[in-house]
Structure formats: structure tokens, C-alpha cells
Amino acid sequence: MNRIGETTLEIDLNALAHNYAYLKSKTLPETKFLAVVKAFAYGSDMVAVAKKLENLGVDYFAVAYAKEGVLLRDSGIERPILVLHPQPAHLDCIIERCLEPSLYSTNVFGQFLKTAQEKKQHAYPVHIKFNTGLNRLGFREEDVEFILKQLWQHNEIKIKSIFSHLAASEDLNEQEFSKNQIATFENISSLLIEKLGYSPLRHILNTSGILNYPQAQFEMVRSGIGLYGYGNDAEADAKLKPIATLKTIISQIHKIKPDETVGYNRAFKSDVPKTTATLPLGHADGIGRQYGNGKGYIMINGKKAPIIGNVCMDMIMVDVDGIDCKEGDEALVFGPKKSAEAFASGANTISYELLTAISQRVKRVVIGA
Ligand SMILES: *Cc1c(COP(=O)(O)O)cnc(C)c1O
């Protein structure tokens, strides 16, 4: 029987605590733990997740953009918050809200230093990001001299951490590349620390890095997807618990005659009679068109109901032939008993994309707070 009454994303904070404990068990007791809570904590509930992790003793948070950090501060989060990709428009706000920027280029470094000077800061904590092979954001080795020179001349900012990011930590075929990135990071950070006169934290591992390269923990690790219950491989997935369950309900059931079609552009056609169910979630809720036309299925009363035809903005239609169900019955899109990773990979994408796409229109229900 339906208990939810609308499409709902359930967030289980006990599962989050389990995942945090599991990932912590993979690091040394003295290794600090940074929780990545960007993008609404991977589409879940950023504030509820951050509060729970703060209570559990997490050392650091990271968000992508300043406004995500502001939301955390407004909710009373007190731990340090690293802003991974600060934008020029938000540098003032970063200082006003005690957020800590990643500085990844001479350009951003200069802009932030100027802001810190205007705001008369002293030793404001910043994080220096090095590019060791991902070629996305980061200084290169030859920039170390620039960084040192700036820091010797100006005391408005101080390096709190030095970090880098692995390009393929989940891919064991790329072990040599990853180890190379780790070695490059070790070299550059030593070079910088030697001349700095103090030792900032160093960190390079994300979730799969924690699981695959435990020797490279340095002083801190950063985890996102693992906290939310996915580990990029079957063995890790078995140890982690998905925190989010996406459920919906059957709005209407149709009996389709042979030669009738279902949905936009008549994309689904059956030559036999068929029973279909219409569910109230679509691409505007985060179930993209790639899940349509049989690429994804929904669980209804313990059975697989393939998505038929094109995904609409607000609805999907599923094939419920042979499934004992009625209007109002619950339907499971993903959760601990139906992996978001498997659902995503069936449509050629990854759990990260599926989870973060669940739009703010979907009601969140937090359990275990
Ligand atoms: C998003 C992000 C992470 C988290 O990675 P997971 O694979 O989700 O653990 C870590 N570091 C950086 C720089 C990121 O952008």
C-alpha cells in the first residue's frame, strides 16, 4: 500500500553514519576526514547531512561554490568549509562567511589576495590546488616560486592545505598514472613546504582513492560518493549503504490495445494488449530521457517494470504487464535494494550524475536525524 503520497527522496542518516565509519576505518586514526557535500550533498539534503557529519566529528567540509558554503553557515555549521571552485563574484562573500577558498591559478591567487588586503585580513586560511594530471584546475610545479614569493611579501593569507585530485582513482587499469600523480604531488608539496617554514595539511584522495591508494592519505582524505553509499566497484558497494531512496506512486493504470502507442512521439508501440502505469516523475525531477525506451526499470511490488516510450517532463510510463498493482501503489526508482549505480549504468551514465540530478522539486524526507 502507498505510504508516501508523492514522489519522495528518503535520506537515511544512519546509513550515512555507517558509511562514514566504514571510510574512517580505511584511514589511519590521525588522518583528517573532509566530507564533500557539494551539489546538495550529491542530491540528498546538504544541511541534514552536514549536521549529522559534524556531530560525528568530521574535520572539514568541501563545497564547489561559495553559495553552498553560505547555506551551511546559515544552518549553523561551524567546521571549516573549503570552497573548491571559487568564482570572482564571490571572493568578498568567502571572507565574510569564513569560507576557505581553493586557489588554483596565479589569477585567482592574485584576486583573492587583493580581496584579503582590502578586508584587512591576517593569515586568512587558503588551500593551494595543484594540477598533477587531471588538467582541470590547479597550479603547476613551475608556479611554486610565484606562490612562495607572494607569501613572503604578503601576510594577509596563509596556506592551510595543499591538495590535488586524481583523474582515475576508481580505474585499476590506470594504477600507474594514479601513482605517478601521487608521486608528483608528493614532490611539489615537499618543494613548497620546505621553503614555507610551516606544514600545511596535504590531501589527494577521493573516495576511490581512499579505497585503492591508502598509502597516499597524507594528512587528510576527501570523500563524497562513498559517504552517500556508492564506491565505484562491487566490493566497495557491498560494504557501503546508499543513503538515498527515491520512491514514487502509481498515478494511473491503462489497458493498451494492440497498435495503440504510449507517450510523446508515439515512441512505444505494442502489438499485444498491455497494462501500463503512469508515475509522477520525469526529466524535470532528474530522470533524464536516457532512461526511457527500456533503458531503465522501476520496481513495483517486487517486480521490474521497464520504462516505456519517452520520459516526459513530469511523468514516466512503465510496463506493468504481469505485475499485481493498482493506482496508489508504491514504486521504487533506486535505493539500498535497487542500486542507483546499476540504474545509471543501464542508461550509460554514473551514480554521481543520477544522484545529483534529482531536482529540488522532489520532496526530501530525512530519517535518523
Ligand atoms: C567532488 C570532489 C571530490 C569527491 O569525490 P568522490 O569521488 O565523490 O569521493 C573530491 N575532491 C574534489 C576536488 C572534488 O571535486
CSV table of C-alpha atoms and ligand atoms in Angstrom, one decimal:
chain,number,residue,atom,x,y,z
A,1,MET,CA,0.0,0.0,0.0
A,2,ASN,CA,1.1,3.5,-0.6
A,3,ARG,CA,2.5,5.3,2.4
A,4,ILE,CA,4.2,8.3,0.8
A,5,GLY,CA,1.5,10.1,-1.2
A,6,GLU,CA,4.0,11.8,-3.6
A,7,THR,CA,7.5,11.3,-5.1
A,8,THR,CA,9.9,11.2,-2.2
A,9,LEU,CA,13.6,11.0,-1.7
A,10,GLU,CA,14.3,9.4,1.6
A,11,ILE,CA,17.6,10.2,3.2
A,12,ASP,CA,18.8,7.8,5.8
A,13,LEU,CA,21.3,9.4,8.2
A,14,ASN,CA,22.0,6.1,9.9
A,15,ALA,CA,23.3,4.8,6.6
A,16,LEU,CA,25.4,7.9,6.3
A,17,ALA,CA,26.9,7.2,9.8
A,18,HIS,CA,27.7,3.7,8.7
A,19,ASN,CA,29.5,4.9,5.5
A,20,TYR,CA,31.4,7.5,7.5
A,21,ALA,CA,32.6,4.8,10.0
A,22,TYR,CA,33.5,2.4,7.2
A,23,LEU,CA,35.6,5.0,5.3
A,24,LYS,CA,37.2,6.2,8.6
A,25,SER,CA,38.2,2.5,9.2
A,26,LYS,CA,40.1,2.6,5.9
A,27,THR,CA,42.3,5.5,7.1
A,28,LEU,CA,44.7,5.9,10.0
A,29,PRO,CA,43.3,7.3,13.2
A,30,GLU,CA,45.3,10.6,12.8
A,31,THR,CA,44.2,11.2,9.2
A,32,LYS,CA,41.7,14.0,9.0
A,33,PHE,CA,38.5,13.5,7.1
A,34,LEU,CA,36.9,16.0,4.7
A,35,ALA,CA,33.3,15.4,3.7
A,36,VAL,CA,32.4,16.7,0.2
A,37,VAL,CA,28.9,18.0,0.5
A,38,LYS,CA,28.7,20.0,-2.8
A,39,ALA,CA,25.6,19.8,-5.0
A,40,PHE,CA,23.1,19.4,-2.1
A,41,ALA,CA,25.3,16.6,-0.7
A,42,TYR,CA,25.1,14.7,-4.0
A,43,GLY,CA,21.4,15.4,-4.5
A,44,SER,CA,20.4,14.4,-1.0
A,45,ASP,CA,20.0,17.1,1.8
A,46,MET,CA,23.1,19.1,2.3
A,47,VAL,CA,22.2,20.6,5.7
A,48,ALA,CA,20.9,17.4,7.3
A,49,VAL,CA,24.0,15.5,6.0
A,50,ALA,CA,26.4,18.2,7.2
A,51,LYS,CA,24.8,18.4,10.6
A,52,LYS,CA,25.0,14.7,11.1
A,53,LEU,CA,28.6,14.5,10.0
A,54,GLU,CA,29.6,17.5,12.2
A,55,ASN,CA,28.1,15.6,15.1
A,56,LEU,CA,30.0,12.5,14.1
A,57,GLY,CA,33.2,14.5,14.3
A,58,VAL,CA,34.1,15.1,10.7
A,59,ASP,CA,37.1,17.6,10.4
A,60,TYR,CA,36.3,19.5,7.3
A,61,PHE,CA,33.7,20.2,4.6
A,62,ALA,CA,34.0,21.0,1.0
A,63,VAL,CA,31.6,22.6,-1.4
A,64,ALA,CA,32.0,23.6,-5.1
A,65,TYR,CA,30.8,27.1,-4.9
A,66,ALA,CA,30.6,29.8,-2.2
A,67,LYS,CA,26.8,29.9,-2.0
A,68,GLU,CA,26.7,26.3,-1.0
A,69,GLY,CA,29.1,27.2,1.9
A,70,VAL,CA,26.8,30.2,2.8
A,71,LEU,CA,23.9,27.8,3.1
A,72,LEU,CA,25.9,25.6,5.5
A,73,ARG,CA,27.0,28.6,7.6
A,74,ASP,CA,23.3,29.9,7.7
A,75,SER,CA,22.4,26.5,9.1
A,76,GLY,CA,24.9,26.7,11.9
A,77,ILE,CA,27.7,24.5,10.6
A,78,GLU,CA,30.9,25.6,12.3
A,79,ARG,CA,33.6,23.3,10.9
A,80,PRO,CA,35.9,24.8,8.3
A,81,ILE,CA,34.5,24.8,4.7
A,82,LEU,CA,36.7,24.5,1.7
A,83,VAL,CA,35.3,26.1,-1.5
A,84,LEU,CA,36.7,24.1,-4.3
A,85,HIS,CA,35.9,26.4,-7.2
A,86,PRO,CA,35.5,30.0,-6.0
A,87,GLN,CA,34.1,32.4,-8.5
A,88,PRO,CA,35.4,36.0,-8.9
A,89,ALA,CA,32.0,37.4,-7.9
A,90,HIS,CA,32.1,35.6,-4.5
A,91,LEU,CA,35.5,36.4,-3.0
A,92,ASP,CA,34.1,39.0,-0.6
A,93,CYS,CA,31.4,36.6,0.5
A,94,ILE,CA,34.0,33.9,1.1
A,95,ILE,CA,35.8,36.1,3.7
A,96,GLU,CA,32.5,37.5,5.2
A,97,ARG,CA,31.2,34.0,5.8
A,98,CYS,CA,34.5,32.4,7.0
A,99,LEU,CA,34.8,30.1,4.0
A,100,GLU,CA,38.2,28.9,2.7
A,101,PRO,CA,39.0,29.2,-1.0
A,102,SER,CA,40.9,26.8,-3.1
A,103,LEU,CA,43.4,28.9,-5.0
A,104,TYR,CA,44.3,27.2,-8.3
A,105,SER,CA,45.9,29.8,-10.6
A,106,THR,CA,48.0,32.9,-10.4
A,107,ASN,CA,44.9,34.8,-11.5
A,108,VAL,CA,42.7,33.5,-8.7
A,109,PHE,CA,45.5,33.8,-6.2
A,110,GLY,CA,46.0,37.5,-7.1
A,111,GLN,CA,42.3,38.3,-6.9
A,112,PHE,CA,41.9,36.6,-3.6
A,113,LEU,CA,45.0,38.2,-2.1
A,114,LYS,CA,43.7,41.6,-3.2
A,115,THR,CA,40.3,40.9,-1.5
A,116,ALA,CA,42.1,39.8,1.7
A,117,GLN,CA,44.1,43.0,1.6
A,118,GLU,CA,41.0,45.2,1.1
A,119,LYS,CA,39.4,43.4,4.0
A,120,LYS,CA,42.5,43.8,6.2
A,121,GLN,CA,42.9,40.1,6.9
A,122,HIS,CA,45.9,38.5,8.5
A,123,ALA,CA,46.8,34.9,7.8
A,124,TYR,CA,43.4,34.1,6.2
A,125,PRO,CA,43.3,30.3,5.5
A,126,VAL,CA,43.6,29.3,1.8
A,127,HIS,CA,44.1,26.0,0.1
A,128,ILE,CA,46.6,25.6,-2.8
A,129,LYS,CA,45.4,23.2,-5.5
A,130,PHE,CA,48.0,21.6,-7.8
A,131,ASN,CA,47.3,20.0,-11.2
A,132,THR,CA,49.0,16.6,-11.3
A,133,GLY,CA,47.4,15.2,-14.4
A,134,LEU,CA,43.6,15.8,-14.4
A,135,ASN,CA,44.2,19.1,-16.3
A,136,ARG,CA,41.1,20.7,-14.8
A,137,LEU,CA,42.1,23.2,-12.1
A,138,GLY,CA,45.5,23.7,-10.4
A,139,PHE,CA,48.9,25.3,-10.3
A,140,ARG,CA,51.9,23.5,-11.9
A,141,GLU,CA,55.2,22.9,-10.3
A,142,GLU,CA,56.7,25.9,-12.0
A,143,ASP,CA,54.3,28.1,-10.1
A,144,VAL,CA,55.7,27.2,-6.7
A,145,GLU,CA,58.1,30.1,-6.9
A,146,PHE,CA,55.3,32.5,-7.6
A,147,ILE,CA,53.3,31.2,-4.6
A,148,LEU,CA,56.3,31.5,-2.3
A,149,LYS,CA,57.2,35.0,-3.4
A,150,GLN,CA,53.6,36.2,-2.8
A,151,LEU,CA,53.5,34.6,0.7
A,152,TRP,CA,56.9,36.1,1.7
A,153,GLN,CA,55.7,39.5,0.6
A,154,HIS,CA,52.2,39.4,2.0
A,155,ASN,CA,50.9,38.2,5.3
A,156,GLU,CA,47.1,38.5,4.6
A,157,ILE,CA,46.8,34.9,3.6
A,158,LYS,CA,48.3,31.6,4.9
A,159,ILE,CA,48.3,28.2,3.4
A,160,LYS,CA,46.0,25.8,5.4
A,161,SER,CA,46.4,22.9,3.0
A,162,ILE,CA,48.0,21.8,-0.3
A,163,PHE,CA,46.0,19.4,-2.4
A,164,SER,CA,45.5,17.7,-5.8
A,165,HIS,CA,42.9,15.4,-7.4
A,166,LEU,CA,43.3,12.0,-9.0
A,167,ALA,CA,42.0,11.6,-12.6
A,168,ALA,CA,41.2,7.9,-12.4
A,169,SER,CA,41.3,6.7,-8.8
A,170,GLU,CA,38.5,4.1,-9.5
A,171,ASP,CA,40.1,2.6,-12.5
A,172,LEU,CA,42.7,0.0,-11.6
A,173,ASN,CA,43.9,-0.1,-15.2
A,174,GLU,CA,45.2,3.4,-14.5
A,175,GLN,CA,47.2,2.5,-11.4
A,176,GLU,CA,50.5,3.6,-12.9
A,177,PHE,CA,49.0,7.0,-13.8
A,178,SER,CA,47.5,7.4,-10.4
A,179,LYS,CA,50.7,6.5,-8.6
A,180,ASN,CA,52.5,9.0,-10.8
A,181,GLN,CA,50.1,11.7,-9.8
A,182,ILE,CA,50.7,10.8,-6.2
A,183,ALA,CA,54.5,11.0,-6.6
A,184,THR,CA,54.2,14.3,-8.5
A,185,PHE,CA,52.0,15.7,-5.7
A,186,GLU,CA,54.5,14.4,-3.0
A,187,ASN,CA,57.3,16.2,-4.9
A,188,ILE,CA,55.6,19.5,-5.4
A,189,SER,CA,54.2,19.7,-1.9
A,190,SER,CA,57.6,18.9,-0.4
A,191,LEU,CA,59.2,21.6,-2.5
A,192,LEU,CA,56.6,24.1,-1.3
A,193,ILE,CA,56.7,23.0,2.4
A,194,GLU,CA,60.5,23.1,2.6
A,195,LYS,CA,60.6,26.8,1.8
A,196,LEU,CA,57.4,27.7,3.6
A,197,GLY,CA,58.6,27.2,7.1
A,198,TYR,CA,55.4,25.5,8.3
A,199,SER,CA,53.5,22.4,7.3
A,200,PRO,CA,50.0,22.7,5.8
A,201,LEU,CA,47.7,19.6,5.5
A,202,ARG,CA,48.1,17.7,2.3
A,203,HIS,CA,45.4,15.7,0.6
A,204,ILE,CA,44.8,14.0,-2.8
A,205,LEU,CA,42.5,11.0,-2.2
A,206,ASN,CA,38.8,11.0,-3.0
A,207,THR,CA,36.5,8.0,-2.2
A,208,SER,CA,38.1,5.5,-4.6
A,209,GLY,CA,41.5,6.9,-3.7
A,210,ILE,CA,40.9,6.1,-0.1
A,211,LEU,CA,39.9,2.5,-1.1
A,212,ASN,CA,42.7,1.9,-3.7
A,213,TYR,CA,45.7,4.0,-2.5
A,214,PRO,CA,45.6,4.0,1.3
A,215,GLN,CA,49.4,4.7,1.3
A,216,ALA,CA,48.7,8.2,0.0
A,217,GLN,CA,46.5,9.5,2.8
A,218,PHE,CA,48.9,12.3,3.7
A,219,GLU,CA,47.2,14.3,6.5
A,220,MET,CA,43.6,14.3,5.1
A,221,VAL,CA,41.3,12.5,2.7
A,222,ARG,CA,38.2,13.8,0.9
A,223,SER,CA,35.1,11.7,0.4
A,224,GLY,CA,31.9,12.4,-1.4
A,225,ILE,CA,30.2,9.4,-3.2
A,226,GLY,CA,31.4,6.9,-0.5
A,227,LEU,CA,29.5,8.8,2.2
A,228,TYR,CA,26.4,8.6,0.1
A,229,GLY,CA,26.8,4.8,-0.2
A,230,TYR,CA,28.5,4.1,-3.6
A,231,GLY,CA,32.1,3.1,-4.0
A,232,ASN,CA,32.6,2.8,-7.8
A,233,ASP,CA,33.1,-1.0,-7.6
A,234,ALA,CA,31.1,-4.0,-6.4
A,235,GLU,CA,33.3,-4.9,-3.5
A,236,ALA,CA,33.1,-1.4,-2.0
A,237,ASP,CA,29.3,-1.1,-2.8
A,238,ALA,CA,28.8,-4.2,-0.7
A,239,LYS,CA,30.3,-2.5,2.3
A,240,LEU,CA,28.5,0.8,1.9
A,241,LYS,CA,24.8,1.7,2.4
A,242,PRO,CA,23.1,4.0,-0.1
A,243,ILE,CA,21.6,6.8,2.0
A,244,ALA,CA,19.0,7.9,-0.6
A,245,THR,CA,15.9,6.0,-1.7
A,246,LEU,CA,13.8,7.5,-4.5
A,247,LYS,CA,10.2,6.3,-4.4
A,248,THR,CA,7.0,7.3,-6.2
A,249,ILE,CA,3.5,6.1,-6.6
A,250,ILE,CA,1.3,4.9,-9.5
A,251,SER,CA,-0.9,7.8,-10.7
A,252,GLN,CA,-2.9,5.8,-13.3
A,253,ILE,CA,-3.1,2.4,-14.9
A,254,HIS,CA,-4.0,2.0,-18.6
A,255,LYS,CA,-5.0,-1.1,-20.6
A,256,ILE,CA,-3.5,-0.6,-24.0
A,257,LYS,CA,-4.9,-2.3,-27.1
A,258,PRO,CA,-2.7,-3.7,-29.8
A,259,ASP,CA,-1.5,-0.9,-32.2
A,260,GLU,CA,-2.0,1.8,-29.6
A,261,THR,CA,1.1,3.8,-28.7
A,262,VAL,CA,2.3,5.3,-25.4
A,263,GLY,CA,3.8,8.7,-24.8
A,264,TYR,CA,5.2,11.6,-26.8
A,265,ASN,CA,6.1,10.9,-30.5
A,266,ARG,CA,4.4,7.6,-30.1
A,267,ALA,CA,7.7,6.1,-29.2
A,268,PHE,CA,6.3,2.9,-27.6
A,269,LYS,CA,4.2,0.6,-29.7
A,270,SER,CA,3.0,-2.8,-28.7
A,271,ASP,CA,1.4,-5.4,-30.9
A,272,VAL,CA,-0.2,-7.2,-28.0
A,273,PRO,CA,-2.5,-5.8,-25.3
A,274,LYS,CA,-0.6,-4.3,-22.5
A,275,THR,CA,-1.0,-2.8,-19.0
A,276,THR,CA,0.9,0.4,-18.3
A,277,ALA,CA,1.3,2.6,-15.3
A,278,THR,CA,2.0,6.3,-15.2
A,279,LEU,CA,4.3,7.6,-12.5
A,280,PRO,CA,4.7,11.2,-11.3
A,281,LEU,CA,8.3,11.9,-12.0
A,282,GLY,CA,10.1,12.9,-15.2
A,283,HIS,CA,13.1,14.6,-16.6
A,284,ALA,CA,12.4,17.7,-14.5
A,285,ASP,CA,12.8,15.6,-11.4
A,286,GLY,CA,16.1,14.2,-12.6
A,287,ILE,CA,15.1,11.1,-14.5
A,288,GLY,CA,16.6,12.1,-17.9
A,289,ARG,CA,15.4,11.0,-21.3
A,290,GLN,CA,18.3,8.5,-21.5
A,291,TYR,CA,16.3,6.2,-19.0
A,292,GLY,CA,13.4,5.9,-21.5
A,293,ASN,CA,12.6,3.3,-24.1
A,294,GLY,CA,13.5,0.3,-21.9
A,295,LYS,CA,16.9,1.6,-20.7
A,296,GLY,CA,15.7,1.8,-17.1
A,297,TYR,CA,13.2,0.0,-14.9
A,298,ILE,CA,11.3,0.7,-11.8
A,299,MET,CA,10.5,-1.9,-9.1
A,300,ILE,CA,6.7,-2.2,-8.4
A,301,ASN,CA,5.6,-4.7,-5.8
A,302,GLY,CA,8.9,-6.6,-6.1
A,303,LYS,CA,8.9,-6.8,-9.9
A,304,LYS,CA,10.7,-5.0,-12.7
A,305,ALA,CA,8.6,-2.5,-14.7
A,306,PRO,CA,10.6,-1.2,-17.7
A,307,ILE,CA,10.2,2.5,-18.6
A,308,ILE,CA,8.4,2.6,-21.9
A,309,GLY,CA,8.4,5.3,-24.5
A,310,ASN,CA,10.0,8.7,-24.0
A,311,VAL,CA,10.5,10.2,-20.5
A,312,CYS,CA,8.2,13.2,-20.2
A,313,MET,CA,9.0,16.4,-18.1
A,314,ASP,CA,6.8,15.4,-15.2
A,315,MET,CA,6.0,11.7,-15.8
A,316,ILE,CA,7.2,8.3,-17.0
A,317,MET,CA,5.1,5.4,-18.2
A,318,VAL,CA,6.1,1.8,-17.3
A,319,ASP,CA,5.2,-1.6,-18.4
A,320,VAL,CA,3.4,-3.4,-15.6
A,321,ASP,CA,2.3,-6.5,-17.5
A,322,GLY,CA,2.2,-9.4,-15.1
A,323,ILE,CA,2.6,-7.2,-12.1
A,324,ASP,CA,-0.1,-7.2,-9.5
A,325,CYS,CA,-0.5,-3.5,-8.8
A,326,LYS,CA,-3.1,-0.7,-8.6
A,327,GLU,CA,-3.3,3.1,-8.6
A,328,GLY,CA,-1.6,4.5,-5.5
A,329,ASP,CA,0.9,1.6,-5.1
A,330,GLU,CA,4.4,2.5,-4.3
A,331,ALA,CA,7.2,2.3,-6.9
A,332,LEU,CA,10.9,2.2,-6.2
A,333,VAL,CA,13.3,4.0,-8.5
A,334,PHE,CA,16.5,3.4,-6.6
A,335,GLY,CA,17.7,2.8,-3.0
A,336,PRO,CA,19.5,0.2,-0.9
A,337,LYS,CA,17.5,-2.6,-2.5
A,338,LYS,CA,17.9,-1.2,-6.1
A,339,SER,CA,21.2,0.3,-6.9
A,340,ALA,CA,21.4,3.8,-8.3
A,341,GLU,CA,24.7,2.8,-9.9
A,342,ALA,CA,23.0,-0.1,-11.8
A,343,PHE,CA,20.1,2.1,-12.8
A,344,ALA,CA,22.5,4.8,-14.0
A,345,SER,CA,24.9,2.4,-15.9
A,346,GLY,CA,21.9,0.9,-17.8
A,347,ALA,CA,21.5,4.3,-19.3
A,348,ASN,CA,25.2,4.9,-19.9
A,349,THR,CA,25.8,7.2,-17.0
A,350,ILE,CA,27.1,7.0,-13.4
A,351,SER,CA,25.6,7.2,-10.0
A,352,TYR,CA,27.1,10.7,-9.4
A,353,GLU,CA,25.0,12.1,-12.3
A,354,LEU,CA,21.8,10.3,-11.4
A,355,LEU,CA,22.0,11.3,-7.7
A,356,THR,CA,22.9,15.0,-8.2
A,357,ALA,CA,20.2,15.4,-10.9
A,358,ILE,CA,17.3,14.7,-8.5
A,359,SER,CA,15.8,18.1,-8.6
A,360,GLN,CA,14.8,20.3,-5.7
A,361,ARG,CA,11.1,19.7,-6.7
A,362,VAL,CA,11.3,16.2,-5.2
A,363,LYS,CA,10.3,16.1,-1.6
A,364,ARG,CA,13.1,15.1,0.8
A,365,VAL,CA,12.4,13.2,3.9
A,366,VAL,CA,15.2,12.7,6.4
A,367,ILE,CA,15.2,9.8,8.7
A,368,GLY,CA,17.6,9.1,11.6
A,369,ALA,CA,18.4,12.7,12.4
B,1,LIG,C1,33.8,16.1,-5.9
B,1,LIG,C2,35.2,16.1,-5.5
B,1,LIG,C3,35.6,15.1,-4.5
B,1,LIG,C4,34.8,14.0,-4.1
B,1,LIG,O1,35.0,12.8,-4.9
B,1,LIG,P1,34.2,11.4,-4.6
B,1,LIG,O2,34.7,10.6,-5.8
B,1,LIG,O3,32.8,11.7,-4.7
B,1,LIG,O4,34.7,11.0,-3.3
B,1,LIG,C5,36.9,15.2,-4.0
B,1,LIG,N1,37.8,16.1,-4.4
B,1,LIG,C6,37.4,17.1,-5.4
B,1,LIG,C7,38.4,18.1,-5.8
B,1,LIG,C8,36.2,17.1,-5.9
B,1,LIG,O5,35.8,18.0,-6.8
